[in-house]
JSON list of C-alpha atoms in Angstrom, two decimals:
[
{"chain": "A", "resi": 1, "resn": "MET", "atom": "CA", "xyz": [-1.19, 34.04, -6.41]},
{"chain": "A", "resi": 2, "resn": "SER", "atom": "CA", "xyz": [1.14, 32.30, -8.88]},
{"chain": "A", "resi": 3, "resn": "LEU", "atom": "CA", "xyz": [1.39, 28.53, -9.27]},
{"chain": "A", "resi": 4, "resn": "GLN", "atom": "CA", "xyz": [4.90, 28.62, -7.81]},
{"chain": "A", "resi": 5, "resn": "GLU", "atom": "CA", "xyz": [3.64, 30.41, -4.69]},
{"chain": "A", "resi": 6, "resn": "ILE", "atom": "CA", "xyz": [0.77, 27.95, -4.33]},
{"chain": "A", "resi": 7, "resn": "VAL", "atom": "CA", "xyz": [3.15, 24.96, -4.51]},
{"chain": "A", "resi": 8, "resn": "LEU", "atom": "CA", "xyz": [5.63, 26.47, -2.05]},
{"chain": "A", "resi": 9, "resn": "ARG", "atom": "CA", "xyz": [2.86, 27.14, 0.48]},
{"chain": "A", "resi": 10, "resn": "ALA", "atom": "CA", "xyz": [1.08, 23.79, 0.02]},
{"chain": "A", "resi": 11, "resn": "LYS", "atom": "CA", "xyz": [4.02, 21.39, -0.33]},
{"chain": "A", "resi": 12, "resn": "PRO", "atom": "CA", "xyz": [4.96, 21.14, 3.40]},
{"chain": "A", "resi": 13, "resn": "ALA", "atom": "CA", "xyz": [1.39, 20.09, 4.28]},
{"chain": "A", "resi": 14, "resn": "THR", "atom": "CA", "xyz": [1.28, 17.35, 1.63]},
{"chain": "A", "resi": 15, "resn": "VAL", "atom": "CA", "xyz": [2.38, 13.89, 2.77]},
{"chain": "A", "resi": 16, "resn": "LEU", "atom": "CA", "xyz": [2.83, 10.41, 1.37]},
{"chain": "A", "resi": 17, "resn": "VAL", "atom": "CA", "xyz": [0.65, 7.88, 3.22]},
{"chain": "A", "resi": 18, "resn": "VAL", "atom": "CA", "xyz": [1.98, 4.33, 3.34]},
{"chain": "A", "resi": 19, "resn": "SER", "atom": "CA", "xyz": [-0.22, 1.43, 4.39]},
{"chain": "A", "resi": 20, "resn": "GLU", "atom": "CA", "xyz": [1.94, -1.62, 5.13]},
{"chain": "A", "resi": 21, "resn": "VAL", "atom": "CA", "xyz": [1.08, -5.19, 6.02]},
{"chain": "A", "resi": 22, "resn": "ALA", "atom": "CA", "xyz": [4.06, -7.22, 7.20]},
{"chain": "A", "resi": 23, "resn": "THR", "atom": "CA", "xyz": [3.48, -10.94, 7.73]},
{"chain": "A", "resi": 24, "resn": "GLU", "atom": "CA", "xyz": [5.07, -13.95, 9.34]},
{"chain": "A", "resi": 25, "resn": "VAL", "atom": "CA", "xyz": [4.09, -17.26, 7.76]},
{"chain": "A", "resi": 26, "resn": "ALA", "atom": "CA", "xyz": [4.40, -20.58, 9.58]},
{"chain": "A", "resi": 27, "resn": "LEU", "atom": "CA", "xyz": [4.68, -23.43, 7.07]},
{"chain": "A", "resi": 28, "resn": "ASP", "atom": "CA", "xyz": [6.14, -26.86, 6.42]},
{"chain": "A", "resi": 29, "resn": "CYS", "atom": "CA", "xyz": [7.84, -27.63, 3.11]},
{"chain": "A", "resi": 30, "resn": "GLY", "atom": "CA", "xyz": [8.31, -31.25, 4.15]},
{"chain": "A", "resi": 31, "resn": "ALA", "atom": "CA", "xyz": [11.41, -30.90, 6.30]},
{"chain": "A", "resi": 32, "resn": "GLY", "atom": "CA", "xyz": [9.63, -29.65, 9.41]},
{"chain": "A", "resi": 33, "resn": "PRO", "atom": "CA", "xyz": [7.86, -26.48, 10.58]},
{"chain": "A", "resi": 34, "resn": "ARG", "atom": "CA", "xyz": [9.53, -23.12, 9.97]},
{"chain": "A", "resi": 35, "resn": "LYS", "atom": "CA", "xyz": [8.66, -19.43, 9.83]},
{"chain": "A", "resi": 36, "resn": "VAL", "atom": "CA", "xyz": [9.14, -17.19, 6.81]},
{"chain": "A", "resi": 37, "resn": "THR", "atom": "CA", "xyz": [8.85, -13.41, 6.50]},
{"chain": "A", "resi": 38, "resn": "PRO", "atom": "CA", "xyz": [7.90, -12.44, 2.93]},
{"chain": "A", "resi": 39, "resn": "THR", "atom": "CA", "xyz": [8.26, -8.92, 1.56]},
{"chain": "A", "resi": 40, "resn": "PRO", "atom": "CA", "xyz": [5.59, -6.67, 3.13]},
{"chain": "A", "resi": 41, "resn": "PHE", "atom": "CA", "xyz": [2.64, -5.49, 1.08]},
{"chain": "A", "resi": 42, "resn": "ARG", "atom": "CA", "xyz": [2.42, -1.72, 0.68]},
{"chain": "A", "resi": 43, "resn": "GLU", "atom": "CA", "xyz": [-0.24, 0.63, -0.62]},
{"chain": "A", "resi": 44, "resn": "THR", "atom": "CA", "xyz": [0.59, 4.31, -1.09]},
{"chain": "A", "resi": 45, "resn": "GLY", "atom": "CA", "xyz": [-1.36, 7.50, -1.64]},
{"chain": "A", "resi": 46, "resn": "THR", "atom": "CA", "xyz": [-1.49, 11.20, -0.90]},
{"chain": "A", "resi": 47, "resn": "GLY", "atom": "CA", "xyz": [-2.62, 12.84, 2.33]},
{"chain": "A", "resi": 48, "resn": "TRP", "atom": "CA", "xyz": [-2.80, 16.37, 3.71]},
{"chain": "A", "resi": 49, "resn": "PHE", "atom": "CA", "xyz": [-2.47, 17.95, 7.13]},
{"chain": "A", "resi": 50, "resn": "VAL", "atom": "CA", "xyz": [-5.81, 19.63, 7.79]},
{"chain": "A", "resi": 51, "resn": "ASP", "atom": "CA", "xyz": [-4.89, 20.67, 11.32]},
{"chain": "A", "resi": 52, "resn": "SER", "atom": "CA", "xyz": [-1.55, 21.66, 12.83]},
{"chain": "A", "resi": 53, "resn": "ASN", "atom": "CA", "xyz": [-2.02, 19.20, 15.72]},
{"chain": "A", "resi": 54, "resn": "GLY", "atom": "CA", "xyz": [-1.30, 16.18, 13.53]},
{"chain": "A", "resi": 55, "resn": "TRP", "atom": "CA", "xyz": [-4.60, 15.47, 11.75]},
{"chain": "A", "resi": 56, "resn": "VAL", "atom": "CA", "xyz": [-4.24, 14.06, 8.23]},
{"chain": "A", "resi": 57, "resn": "VAL", "atom": "CA", "xyz": [-6.92, 13.33, 5.61]},
{"chain": "A", "resi": 58, "resn": "THR", "atom": "CA", "xyz": [-6.44, 10.70, 2.90]},
{"chain": "A", "resi": 59, "resn": "ASN", "atom": "CA", "xyz": [-8.49, 8.24, 0.83]},
{"chain": "A", "resi": 60, "resn": "ALA", "atom": "CA", "xyz": [-9.84, 5.21, 2.66]},
{"chain": "A", "resi": 61, "resn": "HIS", "atom": "CA", "xyz": [-8.66, 2.82, -0.07]},
{"chain": "A", "resi": 62, "resn": "VAL", "atom": "CA", "xyz": [-5.08, 3.87, 0.72]},
{"chain": "A", "resi": 63, "resn": "VAL", "atom": "CA", "xyz": [-5.26, 2.66, 4.34]},
{"chain": "A", "resi": 64, "resn": "GLN", "atom": "CA", "xyz": [-7.82, -0.12, 3.82]},
{"chain": "A", "resi": 65, "resn": "PRO", "atom": "CA", "xyz": [-5.22, -2.97, 3.56]},
{"chain": "A", "resi": 66, "resn": "ALA", "atom": "CA", "xyz": [-3.88, -2.10, 7.02]},
{"chain": "A", "resi": 67, "resn": "HIS", "atom": "CA", "xyz": [-7.30, -1.28, 8.48]},
{"chain": "A", "resi": 68, "resn": "GLN", "atom": "CA", "xyz": [-9.00, -4.43, 7.20]},
{"chain": "A", "resi": 69, "resn": "PRO", "atom": "CA", "xyz": [-6.44, -6.81, 5.64]},
{"chain": "A", "resi": 70, "resn": "PRO", "atom": "CA", "xyz": [-8.39, -8.60, 2.87]},
{"chain": "A", "resi": 71, "resn": "THR", "atom": "CA", "xyz": [-8.37, -12.34, 2.32]},
{"chain": "A", "resi": 72, "resn": "TRP", "atom": "CA", "xyz": [-6.60, -12.06, -1.04]},
{"chain": "A", "resi": 73, "resn": "LEU", "atom": "CA", "xyz": [-3.69, -10.25, 0.64]},
{"chain": "A", "resi": 74, "resn": "ILE", "atom": "CA", "xyz": [-3.31, -12.98, 3.27]},
{"chain": "A", "resi": 75, "resn": "ASN", "atom": "CA", "xyz": [-3.45, -15.61, 0.51]},
{"chain": "A", "resi": 76, "resn": "GLN", "atom": "CA", "xyz": [-0.85, -13.75, -1.50]},
{"chain": "A", "resi": 77, "resn": "GLN", "atom": "CA", "xyz": [1.58, -13.51, 1.42]},
{"chain": "A", "resi": 78, "resn": "ALA", "atom": "CA", "xyz": [1.20, -17.23, 2.12]},
{"chain": "A", "resi": 79, "resn": "GLN", "atom": "CA", "xyz": [1.98, -18.05, -1.51]},
{"chain": "A", "resi": 80, "resn": "LYS", "atom": "CA", "xyz": [5.01, -15.73, -1.55]},
{"chain": "A", "resi": 81, "resn": "ALA", "atom": "CA", "xyz": [6.38, -17.41, 1.57]},
{"chain": "A", "resi": 82, "resn": "ILE", "atom": "CA", "xyz": [5.90, -20.90, 0.12]},
{"chain": "A", "resi": 83, "resn": "VAL", "atom": "CA", "xyz": [7.59, -19.96, -3.15]},
{"chain": "A", "resi": 84, "resn": "ALA", "atom": "CA", "xyz": [10.55, -18.40, -1.32]},
{"chain": "A", "resi": 85, "resn": "ALA", "atom": "CA", "xyz": [11.02, -21.19, 1.21]},
{"chain": "A", "resi": 86, "resn": "CYS", "atom": "CA", "xyz": [9.95, -24.31, -0.69]},
{"chain": "A", "resi": 87, "resn": "VAL", "atom": "CA", "xyz": [10.53, -23.52, -4.36]},
{"chain": "A", "resi": 88, "resn": "TYR", "atom": "CA", "xyz": [13.50, -21.17, -4.62]},
{"chain": "A", "resi": 89, "resn": "GLU", "atom": "CA", "xyz": [15.53, -23.00, -1.99]},
{"chain": "A", "resi": 90, "resn": "GLU", "atom": "CA", "xyz": [14.98, -26.32, -3.75]},
{"chain": "A", "resi": 91, "resn": "LEU", "atom": "CA", "xyz": [15.96, -24.74, -7.07]},
{"chain": "A", "resi": 92, "resn": "ALA", "atom": "CA", "xyz": [19.18, -23.50, -5.48]},
{"chain": "A", "resi": 93, "resn": "ARG", "atom": "CA", "xyz": [19.93, -26.99, -4.16]},
{"chain": "A", "resi": 94, "resn": "GLN", "atom": "CA", "xyz": [19.54, -28.32, -7.70]},
{"chain": "A", "resi": 95, "resn": "GLY", "atom": "CA", "xyz": [21.87, -25.64, -9.02]},
{"chain": "A", "resi": 96, "resn": "PHE", "atom": "CA", "xyz": [19.30, -23.47, -10.81]},
{"chain": "A", "resi": 97, "resn": "ALA", "atom": "CA", "xyz": [18.38, -19.82, -10.47]},
{"chain": "A", "resi": 98, "resn": "PRO", "atom": "CA", "xyz": [14.71, -18.70, -10.53]},
{"chain": "A", "resi": 99, "resn": "GLY", "atom": "CA", "xyz": [13.50, -18.53, -14.14]},
{"chain": "A", "resi": 100, "resn": "GLU", "atom": "CA", "xyz": [16.37, -20.65, -15.47]},
{"chain": "A", "resi": 101, "resn": "ARG", "atom": "CA", "xyz": [14.33, -23.86, -15.73]},
{"chain": "A", "resi": 102, "resn": "PRO", "atom": "CA", "xyz": [10.62, -22.91, -15.89]},
{"chain": "A", "resi": 103, "resn": "ASP", "atom": "CA", "xyz": [9.56, -26.55, -16.28]},
{"chain": "A", "resi": 104, "resn": "ILE", "atom": "CA", "xyz": [11.26, -27.63, -13.06]},
{"chain": "A", "resi": 105, "resn": "GLU", "atom": "CA", "xyz": [10.16, -24.47, -11.26]},
{"chain": "A", "resi": 106, "resn": "ASP", "atom": "CA", "xyz": [6.50, -24.95, -12.22]},
{"chain": "A", "resi": 107, "resn": "GLU", "atom": "CA", "xyz": [6.56, -28.56, -11.02]},
{"chain": "A", "resi": 108, "resn": "LEU", "atom": "CA", "xyz": [8.18, -27.55, -7.73]},
{"chain": "A", "resi": 109, "resn": "ARG", "atom": "CA", "xyz": [5.61, -24.78, -7.31]},
{"chain": "A", "resi": 110, "resn": "ARG", "atom": "CA", "xyz": [2.68, -27.16, -7.81]},
{"chain": "A", "resi": 111, "resn": "THR", "atom": "CA", "xyz": [4.15, -29.68, -5.40]},
{"chain": "A", "resi": 112, "resn": "ALA", "atom": "CA", "xyz": [4.93, -27.05, -2.76]},
{"chain": "A", "resi": 113, "resn": "MET", "atom": "CA", "xyz": [1.47, -25.48, -2.92]},
{"chain": "A", "resi": 114, "resn": "ALA", "atom": "CA", "xyz": [-0.22, -28.87, -2.62]},
{"chain": "A", "resi": 115, "resn": "ARG", "atom": "CA", "xyz": [1.95, -29.77, 0.37]},
{"chain": "A", "resi": 116, "resn": "ALA", "atom": "CA", "xyz": [2.24, -26.53, 2.35]},
{"chain": "A", "resi": 117, "resn": "TYR", "atom": "CA", "xyz": [-0.60, -24.17, 1.43]},
{"chain": "A", "resi": 118, "resn": "ALA", "atom": "CA", "xyz": [-3.47, -25.75, 3.34]},
{"chain": "A", "resi": 119, "resn": "SER", "atom": "CA", "xyz": [-1.57, -25.84, 6.63]},
{"chain": "A", "resi": 120, "resn": "ALA", "atom": "CA", "xyz": [0.13, -22.43, 6.31]},
{"chain": "A", "resi": 121, "resn": "ARG", "atom": "CA", "xyz": [-0.61, -19.95, 9.09]},
{"chain": "A", "resi": 122, "resn": "VAL", "atom": "CA", "xyz": [-0.28, -16.23, 8.38]},
{"chain": "A", "resi": 123, "resn": "GLU", "atom": "CA", "xyz": [0.18, -13.64, 11.13]},
{"chain": "A", "resi": 124, "resn": "ALA", "atom": "CA", "xyz": [-0.49, -10.14, 9.79]},
{"chain": "A", "resi": 125, "resn": "LYS", "atom": "CA", "xyz": [1.20, -7.07, 11.30]},
{"chain": "A", "resi": 126, "resn": "PRO", "atom": "CA", "xyz": [-0.44, -4.00, 9.71]},
{"chain": "A", "resi": 127, "resn": "SER", "atom": "CA", "xyz": [0.86, -0.47, 10.16]},
{"chain": "A", "resi": 128, "resn": "ILE", "atom": "CA", "xyz": [0.40, 3.00, 8.68]},
{"chain": "A", "resi": 129, "resn": "PHE", "atom": "CA", "xyz": [2.91, 5.82, 8.47]},
{"chain": "A", "resi": 130, "resn": "ILE", "atom": "CA", "xyz": [3.37, 9.07, 6.61]},
{"chain": "A", "resi": 131, "resn": "LEU", "atom": "CA", "xyz": [6.41, 10.54, 4.90]},
{"chain": "A", "resi": 132, "resn": "MET", "atom": "CA", "xyz": [6.70, 14.31, 4.78]},
{"chain": "A", "resi": 133, "resn": "ALA", "atom": "CA", "xyz": [8.36, 16.33, 2.02]},
{"chain": "A", "resi": 134, "resn": "ASN", "atom": "CA", "xyz": [11.36, 16.96, 4.31]},
{"chain": "A", "resi": 135, "resn": "GLY", "atom": "CA", "xyz": [11.96, 13.22, 4.73]},
{"chain": "A", "resi": 136, "resn": "PHE", "atom": "CA", "xyz": [10.50, 12.81, 8.23]},
{"chain": "A", "resi": 137, "resn": "ARG", "atom": "CA", "xyz": [8.50, 9.68, 8.92]},
{"chain": "A", "resi": 138, "resn": "LEU", "atom": "CA", "xyz": [5.65, 9.57, 11.45]},
{"chain": "A", "resi": 139, "resn": "VAL", "atom": "CA", "xyz": [3.51, 6.63, 12.58]},
{"chain": "A", "resi": 140, "resn": "ALA", "atom": "CA", "xyz": [-0.19, 7.24, 11.90]},
{"chain": "A", "resi": 141, "resn": "LYS", "atom": "CA", "xyz": [-3.38, 5.94, 13.48]},
{"chain": "A", "resi": 142, "resn": "ILE", "atom": "CA", "xyz": [-6.85, 5.76, 11.90]},
{"chain": "A", "resi": 143, "resn": "GLU", "atom": "CA", "xyz": [-9.35, 7.85, 13.88]},
{"chain": "A", "resi": 144, "resn": "LYS", "atom": "CA", "xyz": [-12.28, 7.97, 11.43]},
{"chain": "A", "resi": 145, "resn": "TYR", "atom": "CA", "xyz": [-12.93, 5.73, 8.43]},
{"chain": "A", "resi": 146, "resn": "SER", "atom": "CA", "xyz": [-15.54, 5.81, 5.65]},
{"chain": "A", "resi": 147, "resn": "PRO", "atom": "CA", "xyz": [-15.01, 2.84, 3.31]},
{"chain": "A", "resi": 148, "resn": "PRO", "atom": "CA", "xyz": [-14.39, 3.12, -0.43]},
{"chain": "A", "resi": 149, "resn": "VAL", "atom": "CA", "xyz": [-17.40, 3.39, -2.68]},
{"chain": "A", "resi": 150, "resn": "SER", "atom": "CA", "xyz": [-18.57, -0.08, -3.71]},
{"chain": "A", "resi": 151, "resn": "THR", "atom": "CA", "xyz": [-19.85, -0.97, -7.17]},
{"chain": "A", "resi": 152, "resn": "GLN", "atom": "CA", "xyz": [-21.76, -3.90, -5.67]},
{"chain": "A", "resi": 153, "resn": "THR", "atom": "CA", "xyz": [-25.27, -3.78, -4.29]},
{"chain": "A", "resi": 154, "resn": "GLY", "atom": "CA", "xyz": [-27.24, -5.87, -1.86]},
{"chain": "A", "resi": 155, "resn": "ALA", "atom": "CA", "xyz": [-27.45, -6.66, 1.84]},
{"chain": "A", "resi": 156, "resn": "GLY", "atom": "CA", "xyz": [-24.22, -6.27, 3.76]},
{"chain": "A", "resi": 157, "resn": "VAL", "atom": "CA", "xyz": [-22.41, -4.25, 1.07]},
{"chain": "A", "resi": 158, "resn": "MET", "atom": "CA", "xyz": [-20.69, -1.21, 2.57]},
{"chain": "A", "resi": 159, "resn": "SER", "atom": "CA", "xyz": [-20.34, 1.91, 0.46]},
{"chain": "A", "resi": 160, "resn": "GLY", "atom": "CA", "xyz": [-18.89, 5.10, 1.88]},
{"chain": "A", "resi": 161, "resn": "ARG", "atom": "CA", "xyz": [-17.10, 8.28, 0.95]},
{"chain": "A", "resi": 162, "resn": "ASP", "atom": "CA", "xyz": [-13.62, 6.77, 0.60]},
{"chain": "A", "resi": 163, "resn": "LEU", "atom": "CA", "xyz": [-12.14, 9.04, 3.27]},
{"chain": "A", "resi": 164, "resn": "ALA", "atom": "CA", "xyz": [-9.97, 8.41, 6.31]},
{"chain": "A", "resi": 165, "resn": "LEU", "atom": "CA", "xyz": [-8.89, 10.73, 9.09]},
{"chain": "A", "resi": 166, "resn": "LEU", "atom": "CA", "xyz": [-5.48, 9.89, 10.54]},
{"chain": "A", "resi": 167, "resn": "SER", "atom": "CA", "xyz": [-3.64, 11.23, 13.56]},
{"chain": "A", "resi": 168, "resn": "VAL", "atom": "CA", "xyz": [0.09, 11.45, 14.19]},
{"chain": "A", "resi": 169, "resn": "GLU", "atom": "CA", "xyz": [1.90, 12.44, 17.36]},
{"chain": "A", "resi": 170, "resn": "ALA", "atom": "CA", "xyz": [3.04, 15.86, 16.24]},
{"chain": "A", "resi": 171, "resn": "SER", "atom": "CA", "xyz": [2.20, 19.53, 16.72]},
{"chain": "A", "resi": 172, "resn": "GLU", "atom": "CA", "xyz": [2.74, 22.78, 14.87]},
{"chain": "A", "resi": 173, "resn": "MET", "atom": "CA", "xyz": [2.52, 20.97, 11.55]},
{"chain": "A", "resi": 174, "resn": "PRO", "atom": "CA", "xyz": [1.95, 22.92, 8.32]},
{"chain": "A", "resi": 175, "resn": "ALA", "atom": "CA", "xyz": [-1.72, 22.53, 7.44]},
{"chain": "A", "resi": 176, "resn": "PHE", "atom": "CA", "xyz": [-4.20, 23.37, 4.70]},
{"chain": "A", "resi": 177, "resn": "LYS", "atom": "CA", "xyz": [-7.03, 25.70, 5.54]},
{"chain": "A", "resi": 178, "resn": "LEU", "atom": "CA", "xyz": [-10.21, 24.16, 4.19]},
{"chain": "A", "resi": 179, "resn": "ALA", "atom": "CA", "xyz": [-12.14, 26.43, 1.86]},
{"chain": "A", "resi": 180, "resn": "GLU", "atom": "CA", "xyz": [-15.87, 27.04, 1.73]},
{"chain": "A", "resi": 181, "resn": "SER", "atom": "CA", "xyz": [-17.47, 24.73, -0.81]},
{"chain": "A", "resi": 182, "resn": "LYS", "atom": "CA", "xyz": [-20.08, 27.37, -1.61]},
{"chain": "A", "resi": 183, "resn": "ASN", "atom": "CA", "xyz": [-17.33, 29.49, -3.16]},
{"chain": "A", "resi": 184, "resn": "VAL", "atom": "CA", "xyz": [-16.30, 26.74, -5.61]},
{"chain": "A", "resi": 185, "resn": "LYS", "atom": "CA", "xyz": [-17.86, 26.66, -9.06]},
{"chain": "A", "resi": 186, "resn": "ILE", "atom": "CA", "xyz": [-17.84, 24.12, -11.89]},
{"chain": "A", "resi": 187, "resn": "GLY", "atom": "CA", "xyz": [-15.01, 24.95, -14.27]},
{"chain": "A", "resi": 188, "resn": "ASP", "atom": "CA", "xyz": [-12.74, 26.57, -11.67]},
{"chain": "A", "resi": 189, "resn": "PRO", "atom": "CA", "xyz": [-9.07, 25.60, -12.21]},
{"chain": "A", "resi": 190, "resn": "ILE", "atom": "CA", "xyz": [-7.64, 23.15, -9.67]},
{"chain": "A", "resi": 191, "resn": "HIS", "atom": "CA", "xyz": [-3.99, 22.66, -8.76]},
{"chain": "A", "resi": 192, "resn": "ILE", "atom": "CA", "xyz": [-3.26, 19.10, -7.61]},
{"chain": "A", "resi": 193, "resn": "LEU", "atom": "CA", "xyz": [-0.28, 18.38, -5.40]},
{"chain": "A", "resi": 194, "resn": "GLY", "atom": "CA", "xyz": [0.48, 14.79, -4.48]},
{"chain": "A", "resi": 195, "resn": "PHE", "atom": "CA", "xyz": [2.31, 11.53, -5.11]},
{"chain": "A", "resi": 196, "resn": "PRO", "atom": "CA", "xyz": [0.83, 9.91, -8.25]},
{"chain": "A", "resi": 197, "resn": "GLY", "atom": "CA", "xyz": [2.06, 6.35, -8.75]},
{"chain": "A", "resi": 198, "resn": "TRP", "atom": "CA", "xyz": [4.86, 6.68, -6.17]},
{"chain": "A", "resi": 199, "resn": "CYS", "atom": "CA", "xyz": [6.68, 3.51, -5.16]},
{"chain": "A", "resi": 200, "resn": "SER", "atom": "CA", "xyz": [9.54, 3.07, -2.74]},
{"chain": "A", "resi": 201, "resn": "ARG", "atom": "CA", "xyz": [12.34, 1.02, -4.27]},
{"chain": "A", "resi": 202, "resn": "THR", "atom": "CA", "xyz": [13.62, -0.17, -0.93]},
{"chain": "A", "resi": 203, "resn": "SER", "atom": "CA", "xyz": [12.15, -3.06, 1.04]},
{"chain": "A", "resi": 204, "resn": "SER", "atom": "CA", "xyz": [13.22, -1.47, 4.32]},
{"chain": "A", "resi": 205, "resn": "SER", "atom": "CA", "xyz": [10.44, 0.52, 5.93]},
{"chain": "A", "resi": 206, "resn": "THR", "atom": "CA", "xyz": [12.91, 2.11, 8.35]},
{"chain": "A", "resi": 207, "resn": "ARG", "atom": "CA", "xyz": [15.15, 3.63, 5.71]},
{"chain": "A", "resi": 208, "resn": "ARG", "atom": "CA", "xyz": [14.75, 7.39, 5.47]},
{"chain": "A", "resi": 209, "resn": "ARG", "atom": "CA", "xyz": [13.74, 8.70, 2.06]},
{"chain": "A", "resi": 210, "resn": "ARG", "atom": "CA", "xyz": [13.23, 12.19, 0.75]},
{"chain": "A", "resi": 211, "resn": "SER", "atom": "CA", "xyz": [9.84, 12.35, -0.91]},
{"chain": "A", "resi": 212, "resn": "ARG", "atom": "CA", "xyz": [8.92, 15.17, -3.27]},
{"chain": "A", "resi": 213, "resn": "PRO", "atom": "CA", "xyz": [5.27, 15.73, -4.12]},
{"chain": "A", "resi": 214, "resn": "ARG", "atom": "CA", "xyz": [4.42, 16.63, -7.72]},
{"chain": "A", "resi": 215, "resn": "SER", "atom": "CA", "xyz": [2.10, 19.35, -8.93]},
{"chain": "A", "resi": 216, "resn": "ARG", "atom": "CA", "xyz": [-0.15, 19.62, -11.95]},
{"chain": "A", "resi": 217, "resn": "THR", "atom": "CA", "xyz": [-3.16, 21.60, -13.07]},
{"chain": "A", "resi": 218, "resn": "ALA", "atom": "CA", "xyz": [-6.43, 19.86, -13.90]},
{"chain": "A", "resi": 219, "resn": "PRO", "atom": "CA", "xyz": [-9.99, 20.91, -14.75]},
{"chain": "A", "resi": 220, "resn": "SER", "atom": "CA", "xyz": [-11.45, 18.59, -12.13]},
{"chain": "A", "resi": 221, "resn": "PRO", "atom": "CA", "xyz": [-10.38, 16.83, -8.91]},
{"chain": "A", "resi": 222, "resn": "ALA", "atom": "CA", "xyz": [-8.41, 13.62, -9.12]},
{"chain": "A", "resi": 223, "resn": "SER", "atom": "CA", "xyz": [-8.06, 11.03, -6.43]},
{"chain": "A", "resi": 224, "resn": "SER", "atom": "CA", "xyz": [-4.64, 9.86, -5.37]},
{"chain": "A", "resi": 225, "resn": "ARG", "atom": "CA", "xyz": [-3.19, 7.04, -7.42]},
{"chain": "A", "resi": 226, "resn": "THR", "atom": "CA", "xyz": [-1.64, 4.03, -5.76]},
{"chain": "A", "resi": 227, "resn": "CYS", "atom": "CA", "xyz": [1.06, 1.50, -6.48]},
{"chain": "A", "resi": 228, "resn": "ARG", "atom": "CA", "xyz": [2.28, -1.68, -4.89]},
{"chain": "A", "resi": 229, "resn": "ILE", "atom": "CA", "xyz": [5.73, -2.90, -4.07]},
{"chain": "A", "resi": 230, "resn": "ASN", "atom": "CA", "xyz": [4.87, -6.54, -4.68]},
{"chain": "A", "resi": 231, "resn": "ARG", "atom": "CA", "xyz": [4.87, -7.68, -8.29]},
{"chain": "A", "resi": 232, "resn": "SER", "atom": "CA", "xyz": [1.59, -9.61, -8.09]},
{"chain": "A", "resi": 233, "resn": "SER", "atom": "CA", "xyz": [-1.51, -7.43, -7.97]},
{"chain": "A", "resi": 234, "resn": "ARG", "atom": "CA", "xyz": [-5.24, -7.94, -7.81]},
{"chain": "A", "resi": 235, "resn": "ARG", "atom": "CA", "xyz": [-5.51, -7.01, -11.48]},
{"chain": "A", "resi": 236, "resn": "THR", "atom": "CA", "xyz": [-2.96, -9.70, -12.42]},
{"chain": "A", "resi": 237, "resn": "ARG", "atom": "CA", "xyz": [-4.89, -12.32, -10.49]},
{"chain": "A", "resi": 238, "resn": "ARG", "atom": "CA", "xyz": [-8.15, -11.33, -12.16]},
{"chain": "A", "resi": 239, "resn": "ARG", "atom": "CA", "xyz": [-6.58, -11.65, -15.61]},
{"chain": "A", "resi": 240, "resn": "ARG", "atom": "CA", "xyz": [-5.26, -15.11, -14.76]},
{"chain": "A", "resi": 241, "resn": "GLY", "atom": "CA", "xyz": [-8.51, -16.13, -13.10]},
{"chain": "A", "resi": 242, "resn": "GLU", "atom": "CA", "xyz": [-6.74, -17.17, -9.89]},
{"chain": "A", "resi": 243, "resn": "THR", "atom": "CA", "xyz": [-8.96, -17.37, -6.81]},
{"chain": "A", "resi": 244, "resn": "PRO", "atom": "CA", "xyz": [-6.96, -19.24, -4.16]},
{"chain": "A", "resi": 245, "resn": "ALA", "atom": "CA", "xyz": [-8.69, -20.40, -1.03]},
{"chain": "A", "resi": 246, "resn": "ALA", "atom": "CA", "xyz": [-7.77, -18.75, 2.24]},
{"chain": "A", "resi": 247, "resn": "PRO", "atom": "CA", "xyz": [-5.41, -20.65, 4.52]},
{"chain": "A", "resi": 248, "resn": "PRO", "atom": "CA", "xyz": [-7.13, -21.84, 7.67]}
]
């Protein structure tokens, strides 16, 4: 079977998995309580229909933010809301655009965080959905979950297979037939079809997009890559050494 035939047969069963955490933040910039809705956090990765009745397999780290929203994500959403409501609005009142006066913006940011961060309340609204190659979007639910492999050791540290089984309300879906592992040998060529580093450029989760999976040949399996819509990532925070405390 040629590579073109493989892609044509496999593409309909390959999906983009989107793990989204929308939040509503209650805060007070000094003028009274208000609610702010910052841009949702999104994690993306590749999944595959393994059964025509709507069963999808993906990596656990792709759906982990929606399955178990981490503390750093909640902190990040609180900070984004405070910056948008307390900092940017005050800059606008003073006649400045974000980035135009870094000195004033930094001072406003420090003041706003000191005033509003400790009392901020974050309500998380996680969800998972898949996008098919034909543009259809389906809400997904986690049925089985084995956590990502952990590099840490000790009591209470969970380390799993980094796999998640999702279900969608659909039938007669195109699906992959799982092969027998005993027939696979080291050195066999592997064709990988997925969504490496895919990011939606729209903030609207209801907008319909046509998603096209990519194909490449590799000597060994590769896990799905992920990307985030928000500009601040865990790696950025680690480089800066920021470890904000969780809002109560």
